[in-house]
Amino acid sequence: MVSTVRLAVIPGDGIGPEVVAEALKALDAAVAGTEVSFEQTPFSLGAARYLETGDVLTGDDLAAIRQHDAILLGAVGGVPGDPRLAGANIERGLLLRLRFELDHYVNLRPSVLYPGVTSPLANPGDVDFVVVREGTEGPYVGNGGAIRVGTPSEVANEVSVNTAYGVERVVRYAFAAASARPKKKLTLVHKTNVLVFAGSLWERTVDAVAAEYPDVAVDYLHVDAATIFLVTDPARFDVIVTDNLFGDILTDLAGAISGGIGLAASGNINPDGRFPSMFEPVHGSAPDIAGKGIADPTAAILSVALLLDHLGHPELAARVQRAVAADIAGRGDARRSTSEVGDAIVARIDVHETQRI
Ligand SMILES: NC(=O)C1=CN([C@@H]2O[C@H](COP(=O)(O)OP(=O)(O)OC[C@H]3O[C@@H](n4cnc5c(N)ncnc54)[C@H](O)[C@@H]3O)[C@@H](O)[C@H]2O)C=CC1
Ligand SMILES: CC(C)CC(=O)C(=O)O
Ligand SMILES: [Mg+2]
């Protein structure tokens, strides 16, 4: 059946537009010759737009984005500490607002150590796990405030919000994901020994849902210990379920052990399908390398694979993933530009049908 997907494209700031350009080339190649096509609408959003117009995300922007089936985002945010962006809070006003308004309660972040990738770990073993990070609650909701700001007696609060409704739905998603994977293991990561109220809610919810999934082995790690095991024994993980903040931190580490942040893809999923889900690399706008043409676009390209899978085209997703795996296997130490990596992956997507990897 012929289908046209309405795709909102937010290239964003820094290396965002550079990697999104390559991701779109890969998307075109993946759907070429199929009955799936994408109708793209670009949205100019991010720090650059704010500096030009003073707008971060208007009601009209949001309404227009909602009309799409999916979103591809590069990265947003300027140079950390740039005083011109002090009042804007691009990350909260744009990125987090999209995640909250579009109810992206699952932030899905797979980590796979592809053959040929150099991990900084001596013996990484079989790294193939996925972090299911809660995406709409936790300390990122903006529930806080400060008094006596700028004085020696300043007090600043940032409250973590955890609701039974919010925790249960993401835990259910994580169990279903674990049950569908070969290892069938779920690890709750939290800090229940000190964050006792939220920790207890997460623990009780996991225990309750676990009763419905006797096939899934469940364990628990405090987040500090989880960082140890991600480095010493990442193969022990299968599905990690955790809150918004811990998941943010753990997935940069997960990216680093699986070959670098330039390979780490993610999906901000609204599993109910009421709103468009949003796919983006785990990394940020990397102002330190922006404009140099050296950003690795692989994470953005793998985010396209997650997008295709989410839209019900696992065979097209696999086409992209196989091309990436083949490119990675042959990379060696040669440094390539952003577009050279994109072109090489696209070439492998194109030959996919004749040269199965
Ligand atoms: N989803 C998003 O839009 C995110 C936005 N940010 C924003 O991005 C800006 C920069 O944040 P940072 O903390 O520096 O994190 P970052 O992820 O942008 O960069 C961290 C380090 O990783 C490197 N790096 C990142 N992506 C890479 C790639 N594709 N290829 C090669 N190297 C890569 C960078 O050069 C830098 O050395 C900030 O404004 C931050 O708020 C940060 C994380 C996520
Ligand atoms: C604004 C931040 C929450 C973005 C980020 O670092 C992430 O989602 O990984
Ligand atoms: Mg992050």
CSV table of C-alpha atoms and ligand atoms in Angstrom, one decimal:
chain,number,residue,atom,x,y,z
A,1,MET,CA,0.0,0.0,0.0
A,2,VAL,CA,1.4,3.4,-1.0
A,3,SER,CA,1.8,5.6,2.1
A,4,THR,CA,3.1,9.1,2.6
A,5,VAL,CA,4.5,10.0,6.0
A,6,ARG,CA,4.4,13.6,7.1
A,7,LEU,CA,7.8,14.2,8.7
A,8,ALA,CA,8.6,17.3,10.6
A,9,VAL,CA,12.3,18.0,10.4
A,10,ILE,CA,14.0,20.1,13.1
A,11,PRO,CA,17.7,20.4,12.2
A,12,GLY,CA,18.4,22.7,15.2
A,13,ASP,CA,21.8,24.1,16.1
A,14,GLY,CA,25.5,23.4,15.9
A,15,ILE,CA,26.1,20.0,14.3
A,16,GLY,CA,22.3,19.3,14.2
A,17,PRO,CA,21.8,20.5,10.6
A,18,GLU,CA,25.0,18.7,9.6
A,19,VAL,CA,24.0,15.3,10.8
A,20,VAL,CA,20.3,15.7,9.9
A,21,ALA,CA,21.4,16.3,6.2
A,22,GLU,CA,23.1,12.9,6.2
A,23,ALA,CA,20.1,11.2,8.0
A,24,LEU,CA,17.7,12.5,5.4
A,25,LYS,CA,20.0,11.1,2.6
A,26,ALA,CA,19.9,7.7,4.4
A,27,LEU,CA,16.1,8.0,4.7
A,28,ASP,CA,15.7,8.7,1.0
A,29,ALA,CA,17.9,5.8,0.1
A,30,ALA,CA,16.1,3.4,2.5
A,31,VAL,CA,12.6,4.1,1.0
A,32,ALA,CA,13.7,4.4,-2.6
A,33,GLY,CA,11.9,1.9,-4.7
A,34,THR,CA,9.3,1.2,-2.0
A,35,GLU,CA,5.8,2.3,-1.6
A,36,VAL,CA,6.7,4.4,1.4
A,37,SER,CA,7.5,8.1,0.9
A,38,PHE,CA,8.2,11.0,3.2
A,39,GLU,CA,6.8,14.5,2.9
A,40,GLN,CA,9.2,16.7,4.8
A,41,THR,CA,8.4,20.0,6.5
A,42,PRO,CA,11.4,21.8,7.9
A,43,PHE,CA,11.1,23.8,11.1
A,44,SER,CA,13.7,26.4,12.0
A,45,LEU,CA,13.9,26.1,15.7
A,46,GLY,CA,16.7,26.4,18.2
A,47,ALA,CA,19.2,28.8,19.6
A,48,ALA,CA,19.8,30.4,16.2
A,49,ARG,CA,16.1,31.1,15.7
A,50,TYR,CA,15.8,32.5,19.2
A,51,LEU,CA,18.7,34.9,18.6
A,52,GLU,CA,17.1,36.1,15.4
A,53,THR,CA,13.5,36.4,16.4
A,54,GLY,CA,13.2,36.0,20.2
A,55,ASP,CA,11.0,32.9,19.8
A,56,VAL,CA,11.8,29.5,21.2
A,57,LEU,CA,8.6,27.5,20.4
A,58,THR,CA,5.4,29.3,19.6
A,59,GLY,CA,1.9,27.9,19.8
A,60,ASP,CA,1.8,28.0,16.0
A,61,ASP,CA,5.0,26.0,15.8
A,62,LEU,CA,3.6,23.4,18.1
A,63,ALA,CA,0.3,23.2,16.4
A,64,ALA,CA,2.0,22.7,13.0
A,65,ILE,CA,4.4,20.0,14.4
A,66,ARG,CA,1.4,18.1,15.8
A,67,GLN,CA,0.0,17.7,12.3
A,68,HIS,CA,2.9,15.4,11.4
A,69,ASP,CA,3.3,11.6,11.8
A,70,ALA,CA,6.9,11.8,13.1
A,71,ILE,CA,9.7,14.2,13.9
A,72,LEU,CA,13.4,14.1,13.1
A,73,LEU,CA,15.5,16.3,15.3
A,74,GLY,CA,19.2,17.1,15.1
A,75,ALA,CA,20.1,18.8,18.3
A,76,VAL,CA,19.3,22.1,19.9
A,77,GLY,CA,21.2,24.5,22.2
A,78,GLY,CA,24.0,26.9,21.9
A,79,VAL,CA,27.4,27.2,23.5
A,80,PRO,CA,26.8,26.3,27.2
A,81,GLY,CA,27.0,29.6,29.2
A,82,ASP,CA,26.4,31.9,26.2
A,83,PRO,CA,25.0,35.0,28.0
A,84,ARG,CA,22.7,35.8,25.0
A,85,LEU,CA,20.8,32.6,25.6
A,86,ALA,CA,20.6,33.0,29.4
A,87,GLY,CA,16.8,33.9,29.4
A,88,ALA,CA,15.9,31.5,26.6
A,89,ASN,CA,16.4,28.1,28.1
A,90,ILE,CA,16.2,26.4,24.7
A,91,GLU,CA,16.5,22.9,26.1
A,92,ARG,CA,13.5,23.3,28.4
A,93,GLY,CA,11.5,25.7,26.2
A,94,LEU,CA,12.0,23.7,23.1
A,95,LEU,CA,13.3,20.2,23.5
A,96,LEU,CA,11.6,19.3,26.8
A,97,ARG,CA,8.5,21.1,25.9
A,98,LEU,CA,8.1,19.0,22.7
A,99,ARG,CA,8.7,15.9,24.7
A,100,PHE,CA,6.1,16.9,27.3
A,101,GLU,CA,3.5,18.3,25.0
A,102,LEU,CA,3.7,15.3,22.7
A,103,ASP,CA,3.7,13.0,25.7
A,104,HIS,CA,6.9,11.2,24.8
A,105,TYR,CA,6.9,9.2,27.9
A,106,VAL,CA,9.3,6.6,26.6
A,107,ASN,CA,12.8,7.7,25.7
A,108,LEU,CA,14.2,4.7,24.0
A,109,ARG,CA,18.0,4.5,23.8
A,110,PRO,CA,19.5,1.3,22.5
A,111,SER,CA,23.2,0.5,22.9
A,112,VAL,CA,24.9,-2.0,20.6
A,113,LEU,CA,28.6,-2.6,20.2
A,114,TYR,CA,28.9,-3.1,16.5
A,115,PRO,CA,31.6,-5.5,15.2
A,116,GLY,CA,34.6,-3.4,14.3
A,117,VAL,CA,33.9,-0.6,16.8
A,118,THR,CA,36.6,0.2,19.3
A,119,SER,CA,35.2,0.4,22.8
A,120,PRO,CA,37.3,2.1,25.5
A,121,LEU,CA,36.7,-1.0,27.6
A,122,ALA,CA,39.2,-3.8,27.5
A,123,ASN,CA,36.7,-6.6,27.6
A,124,PRO,CA,33.3,-5.2,26.8
A,125,GLY,CA,31.7,-8.5,25.9
A,126,ASP,CA,28.4,-8.7,24.1
A,127,VAL,CA,27.0,-5.1,24.5
A,128,ASP,CA,23.4,-5.1,23.4
A,129,PHE,CA,21.0,-3.4,25.8
A,130,VAL,CA,18.3,-0.7,25.7
A,131,VAL,CA,17.7,2.0,28.2
A,132,VAL,CA,14.0,2.9,28.6
A,133,ARG,CA,14.2,6.3,30.1
A,134,GLU,CA,11.0,8.0,31.4
A,135,GLY,CA,10.6,11.1,29.3
A,136,THR,CA,7.9,13.3,30.8
A,137,GLU,CA,8.6,13.4,34.6
A,138,GLY,CA,11.4,13.4,37.1
A,139,PRO,CA,13.5,16.5,37.9
A,140,TYR,CA,13.1,17.8,34.3
A,141,VAL,CA,9.5,19.1,34.7
A,142,GLY,CA,10.5,22.5,36.0
A,143,ASN,CA,9.0,22.1,39.4
A,144,GLY,CA,11.2,24.3,41.4
A,145,GLY,CA,12.3,27.7,42.4
A,146,ALA,CA,14.8,29.8,44.1
A,147,ILE,CA,14.8,32.5,46.7
A,148,ARG,CA,17.3,35.1,47.8
A,149,VAL,CA,18.9,34.6,44.4
A,150,GLY,CA,22.5,35.9,44.2
A,151,THR,CA,22.8,36.3,47.9
A,152,PRO,CA,24.9,34.1,50.2
A,153,SER,CA,21.6,32.7,51.6
A,154,GLU,CA,20.2,31.6,48.2
A,155,VAL,CA,18.1,28.4,48.3
A,156,ALA,CA,17.4,26.6,45.0
A,157,ASN,CA,15.0,23.7,44.7
A,158,GLU,CA,14.4,21.4,41.7
A,159,VAL,CA,11.7,18.9,42.6
A,160,SER,CA,11.5,15.4,41.0
A,161,VAL,CA,8.0,14.6,40.0
A,162,ASN,CA,7.1,10.9,39.9
A,163,THR,CA,3.4,9.9,39.4
A,164,ALA,CA,2.0,6.4,39.8
A,165,TYR,CA,0.4,6.9,36.3
A,166,GLY,CA,3.7,8.0,34.7
A,167,VAL,CA,5.9,5.4,36.3
A,168,GLU,CA,3.5,2.5,35.6
A,169,ARG,CA,3.2,3.3,31.9
A,170,VAL,CA,6.9,3.4,31.3
A,171,VAL,CA,7.6,0.3,33.4
A,172,ARG,CA,4.9,-1.6,31.4
A,173,TYR,CA,6.6,-0.5,28.2
A,174,ALA,CA,10.0,-1.7,29.5
A,175,PHE,CA,8.6,-5.1,30.6
A,176,ALA,CA,7.0,-5.6,27.2
A,177,ALA,CA,10.3,-4.7,25.5
A,178,ALA,CA,12.2,-7.1,27.8
A,179,SER,CA,9.8,-9.9,27.2
A,180,ALA,CA,10.2,-9.5,23.4
A,181,ARG,CA,14.1,-9.7,23.6
A,182,PRO,CA,16.1,-12.9,23.8
A,183,LYS,CA,17.7,-12.2,27.2
A,184,LYS,CA,14.4,-11.2,28.8
A,185,LYS,CA,15.9,-9.3,31.7
A,186,LEU,CA,14.9,-6.0,33.2
A,187,THR,CA,17.0,-3.9,35.5
A,188,LEU,CA,15.5,-1.1,37.5
A,189,VAL,CA,18.1,1.6,38.1
A,190,HIS,CA,17.3,4.2,40.8
A,191,LYS,CA,18.6,5.5,44.1
A,192,THR,CA,16.1,4.0,46.4
A,193,ASN,CA,18.4,4.1,49.4
A,194,VAL,CA,18.2,7.9,49.5
A,195,LEU,CA,15.4,9.0,47.1
A,196,VAL,CA,13.0,6.9,49.2
A,197,PHE,CA,9.7,8.3,48.1
A,198,ALA,CA,10.2,8.2,44.4
A,199,GLY,CA,12.3,5.0,44.8
A,200,SER,CA,9.6,3.2,46.6
A,201,LEU,CA,7.1,4.1,43.9
A,202,TRP,CA,9.4,2.8,41.2
A,203,GLU,CA,10.2,-0.4,43.1
A,204,ARG,CA,6.6,-1.2,44.0
A,205,THR,CA,5.5,-0.5,40.4
A,206,VAL,CA,8.2,-2.8,39.0
A,207,ASP,CA,7.3,-5.6,41.5
A,208,ALA,CA,3.6,-5.3,40.6
A,209,VAL,CA,4.1,-5.4,36.8
A,210,ALA,CA,6.7,-8.2,37.2
A,211,ALA,CA,4.0,-10.5,38.4
A,212,GLU,CA,2.5,-10.2,34.9
A,213,TYR,CA,5.8,-11.1,33.2
A,214,PRO,CA,7.0,-14.3,34.8
A,215,ASP,CA,9.3,-14.8,31.7
A,216,VAL,CA,11.3,-11.7,32.5
A,217,ALA,CA,14.1,-11.8,35.1
A,218,VAL,CA,14.2,-8.7,37.2
A,219,ASP,CA,17.0,-7.1,39.1
A,220,TYR,CA,17.8,-3.7,40.7
A,221,LEU,CA,20.9,-1.5,40.9
A,222,HIS,CA,21.5,1.8,42.5
A,223,VAL,CA,22.5,4.3,39.8
A,224,ASP,CA,26.0,4.7,41.2
A,225,ALA,CA,26.6,1.0,41.1
A,226,ALA,CA,25.0,0.9,37.6
A,227,THR,CA,27.8,3.2,36.3
A,228,ILE,CA,30.3,0.7,37.6
A,229,PHE,CA,28.7,-2.3,35.9
A,230,LEU,CA,28.2,-0.3,32.6
A,231,VAL,CA,32.0,-0.1,32.5
A,232,THR,CA,33.1,-3.4,34.0
A,233,ASP,CA,30.3,-5.7,32.7
A,234,PRO,CA,28.0,-4.1,30.2
A,235,ALA,CA,26.9,-7.5,28.9
A,236,ARG,CA,24.9,-8.0,32.1
A,237,PHE,CA,22.3,-5.5,30.9
A,238,ASP,CA,19.3,-6.1,28.6
A,239,VAL,CA,16.6,-3.6,29.4
A,240,ILE,CA,17.2,-0.8,31.9
A,241,VAL,CA,14.3,1.1,33.1
A,242,THR,CA,14.9,4.4,34.9
A,243,ASP,CA,13.9,7.9,35.5
A,244,ASN,CA,14.5,11.0,33.3
A,245,LEU,CA,17.7,12.2,34.9
A,246,PHE,CA,19.4,8.9,35.6
A,247,GLY,CA,18.5,7.8,32.0
A,248,ASP,CA,20.0,11.0,30.6
A,249,ILE,CA,23.3,10.4,32.3
A,250,LEU,CA,23.5,6.7,31.9
A,251,THR,CA,22.9,6.9,28.1
A,252,ASP,CA,25.8,9.2,27.5
A,253,LEU,CA,27.9,6.7,29.3
A,254,ALA,CA,26.3,3.9,27.3
A,255,GLY,CA,27.2,5.7,24.2
A,256,ALA,CA,30.7,6.2,25.2
A,257,ILE,CA,31.3,2.5,26.0
A,258,SER,CA,29.6,1.4,22.7
A,259,GLY,CA,32.0,3.3,20.4
A,260,GLY,CA,31.2,6.9,21.1
A,261,ILE,CA,28.3,9.4,21.4
A,262,GLY,CA,28.4,9.8,17.6
A,263,LEU,CA,26.8,6.3,17.3
A,264,ALA,CA,24.1,6.6,19.9
A,265,ALA,CA,20.5,6.9,18.6
A,266,SER,CA,17.3,7.6,20.4
A,267,GLY,CA,13.5,7.8,20.0
A,268,ASN,CA,11.2,9.9,22.1
A,269,ILE,CA,8.1,7.7,21.8
A,270,ASN,CA,4.4,8.3,22.4
A,271,PRO,CA,3.5,4.6,22.4
A,272,ASP,CA,-0.3,5.4,22.3
A,273,GLY,CA,0.2,7.0,18.8
A,274,ARG,CA,-1.8,10.1,19.8
A,275,PHE,CA,1.1,12.4,19.0
A,276,PRO,CA,4.1,12.2,16.6
A,277,SER,CA,7.1,10.5,18.1
A,278,MET,CA,10.5,12.3,17.8
A,279,PHE,CA,13.8,10.7,16.8
A,280,GLU,CA,17.2,12.2,17.5
A,281,PRO,CA,20.7,11.4,18.3
A,282,VAL,CA,21.6,11.2,22.0
A,283,HIS,CA,24.2,13.8,21.5
A,284,GLY,CA,23.8,17.6,21.7
A,285,SER,CA,24.7,20.4,19.3
A,286,ALA,CA,28.5,20.0,19.9
A,287,PRO,CA,29.4,23.6,19.5
A,288,ASP,CA,33.1,22.6,19.8
A,289,ILE,CA,33.0,20.9,16.5
A,290,ALA,CA,30.1,22.6,14.7
A,291,GLY,CA,30.9,23.9,11.2
A,292,LYS,CA,34.0,21.7,10.8
A,293,GLY,CA,32.3,18.9,8.9
A,294,ILE,CA,33.7,16.3,11.3
A,295,ALA,CA,30.6,15.3,13.3
A,296,ASP,CA,29.7,11.6,13.1
A,297,PRO,CA,26.2,11.4,11.5
A,298,THR,CA,25.8,7.7,12.4
A,299,ALA,CA,23.7,8.4,15.5
A,300,ALA,CA,21.3,10.5,13.4
A,301,ILE,CA,21.2,7.8,10.7
A,302,LEU,CA,20.5,5.1,13.3
A,303,SER,CA,17.7,7.4,14.7
A,304,VAL,CA,16.2,7.2,11.2
A,305,ALA,CA,16.2,3.4,11.6
A,306,LEU,CA,14.3,3.7,14.9
A,307,LEU,CA,11.9,6.1,13.2
A,308,LEU,CA,11.2,3.6,10.3
A,309,ASP,CA,10.8,0.8,12.8
A,310,HIS,CA,8.3,2.9,14.9
A,311,LEU,CA,6.3,3.7,11.8
A,312,GLY,CA,5.9,0.0,11.1
A,313,HIS,CA,8.6,-0.6,8.6
A,314,PRO,CA,11.1,-2.9,10.4
A,315,GLU,CA,12.5,-4.2,7.0
A,316,LEU,CA,13.5,-0.7,6.0
A,317,ALA,CA,14.9,0.0,9.5
A,318,ALA,CA,17.0,-3.2,9.1
A,319,ARG,CA,18.2,-2.0,5.8
A,320,VAL,CA,19.6,1.1,7.4
A,321,GLN,CA,21.0,-0.8,10.4
A,322,ARG,CA,22.8,-3.3,8.1
A,323,ALA,CA,24.3,-0.5,6.1
A,324,VAL,CA,25.6,1.2,9.2
A,325,ALA,CA,27.0,-2.1,10.6
A,326,ALA,CA,28.8,-2.8,7.3
A,327,ASP,CA,30.2,0.8,7.2
A,328,ILE,CA,31.3,0.6,10.8
A,329,ALA,CA,33.0,-2.8,10.3
A,330,GLY,CA,35.1,-1.3,7.5
A,331,ARG,CA,35.9,2.1,9.1
A,332,GLY,CA,39.3,1.4,10.5
A,333,ASP,CA,41.2,4.5,11.8
A,334,ALA,CA,40.8,6.7,8.7
A,335,ARG,CA,39.1,10.0,9.6
A,336,ARG,CA,36.2,10.8,7.3
A,337,SER,CA,34.1,13.9,7.0
A,338,THR,CA,30.4,14.0,8.1
A,339,SER,CA,29.2,13.8,4.4
A,340,GLU,CA,31.8,11.0,3.6
A,341,VAL,CA,30.3,8.9,6.4
A,342,GLY,CA,26.8,9.7,5.2
A,343,ASP,CA,27.6,8.9,1.6
A,344,ALA,CA,29.3,5.6,2.5
A,345,ILE,CA,26.3,4.5,4.5
A,346,VAL,CA,23.9,5.6,1.7
A,347,ALA,CA,26.0,3.6,-0.9
A,348,ARG,CA,25.6,0.5,1.3
A,349,ILE,CA,21.8,1.0,1.7
A,350,ASP,CA,21.6,1.3,-2.1
A,351,VAL,CA,23.4,-2.0,-2.7
A,352,HIS,CA,21.6,-3.7,0.1
A,353,GLU,CA,19.4,-5.8,-2.1
A,354,THR,CA,22.2,-7.4,-4.1
A,355,GLN,CA,24.9,-7.6,-1.3
A,356,ARG,CA,23.3,-8.8,1.9
A,357,ILE,CA,25.6,-8.1,4.8
B,1,LIG,N1,18.9,16.6,22.3
B,1,LIG,C1,19.5,17.7,22.3
B,1,LIG,O1,19.1,18.6,21.6
B,1,LIG,C2,20.6,18.0,23.3
B,1,LIG,C3,21.1,19.2,23.4
B,1,LIG,N2,22.2,19.5,24.2
B,1,LIG,C4,22.7,20.8,24.1
B,1,LIG,O2,23.9,20.8,23.2
B,1,LIG,C5,24.8,21.8,23.6
B,1,LIG,C6,26.2,21.1,23.8
B,1,LIG,O3,26.1,20.2,24.9
B,1,LIG,P1,27.3,19.3,25.4
B,1,LIG,O4,27.1,19.1,26.8
B,1,LIG,O5,28.6,19.9,24.9
B,1,LIG,O6,27.0,17.9,24.7
B,1,LIG,P2,27.3,17.3,23.3
B,1,LIG,O7,26.7,16.0,23.2
B,1,LIG,O8,26.8,18.3,22.3
B,1,LIG,O9,28.9,17.2,23.1
B,1,LIG,C7,29.7,16.5,24.1
B,1,LIG,C8,31.0,16.0,23.3
B,1,LIG,O10,30.7,15.0,22.4
B,1,LIG,C9,31.1,15.4,21.1
B,1,LIG,N3,30.1,15.0,20.1
B,1,LIG,C10,28.8,15.1,20.2
B,1,LIG,N4,28.2,14.6,19.1
B,1,LIG,C11,29.1,14.2,18.3
B,1,LIG,C12,29.1,13.6,17.0
B,1,LIG,N5,28.0,13.3,16.3
B,1,LIG,N6,30.3,13.3,16.4
B,1,LIG,C13,31.5,13.5,17.1
B,1,LIG,N7,31.5,14.1,18.3
B,1,LIG,C14,30.4,14.4,18.9
B,1,LIG,C15,31.2,16.9,21.1
B,1,LIG,O11,32.1,17.4,20.2
B,1,LIG,C16,31.6,17.2,22.6
B,1,LIG,O12,33.0,17.0,22.7
B,1,LIG,C17,24.3,22.4,24.9
B,1,LIG,O13,23.6,23.6,24.5
B,1,LIG,C18,23.3,21.4,25.4
B,1,LIG,O14,22.3,21.9,26.2
B,1,LIG,C19,22.8,18.5,24.9
B,1,LIG,C20,22.3,17.2,24.8
B,1,LIG,C21,21.2,16.9,24.0
B,2,LIG,C1,17.9,19.0,27.5
B,2,LIG,C2,18.5,17.6,27.9
B,2,LIG,C3,17.5,16.9,28.7
B,2,LIG,C4,18.8,16.9,26.6
B,2,LIG,C5,19.6,15.7,26.9
B,2,LIG,O1,20.8,15.8,27.4
B,2,LIG,C6,19.1,14.4,26.6
B,2,LIG,O2,17.9,14.2,26.4
B,2,LIG,O3,19.9,13.4,26.6
B,3,MG,MG,21.7,13.9,27.5
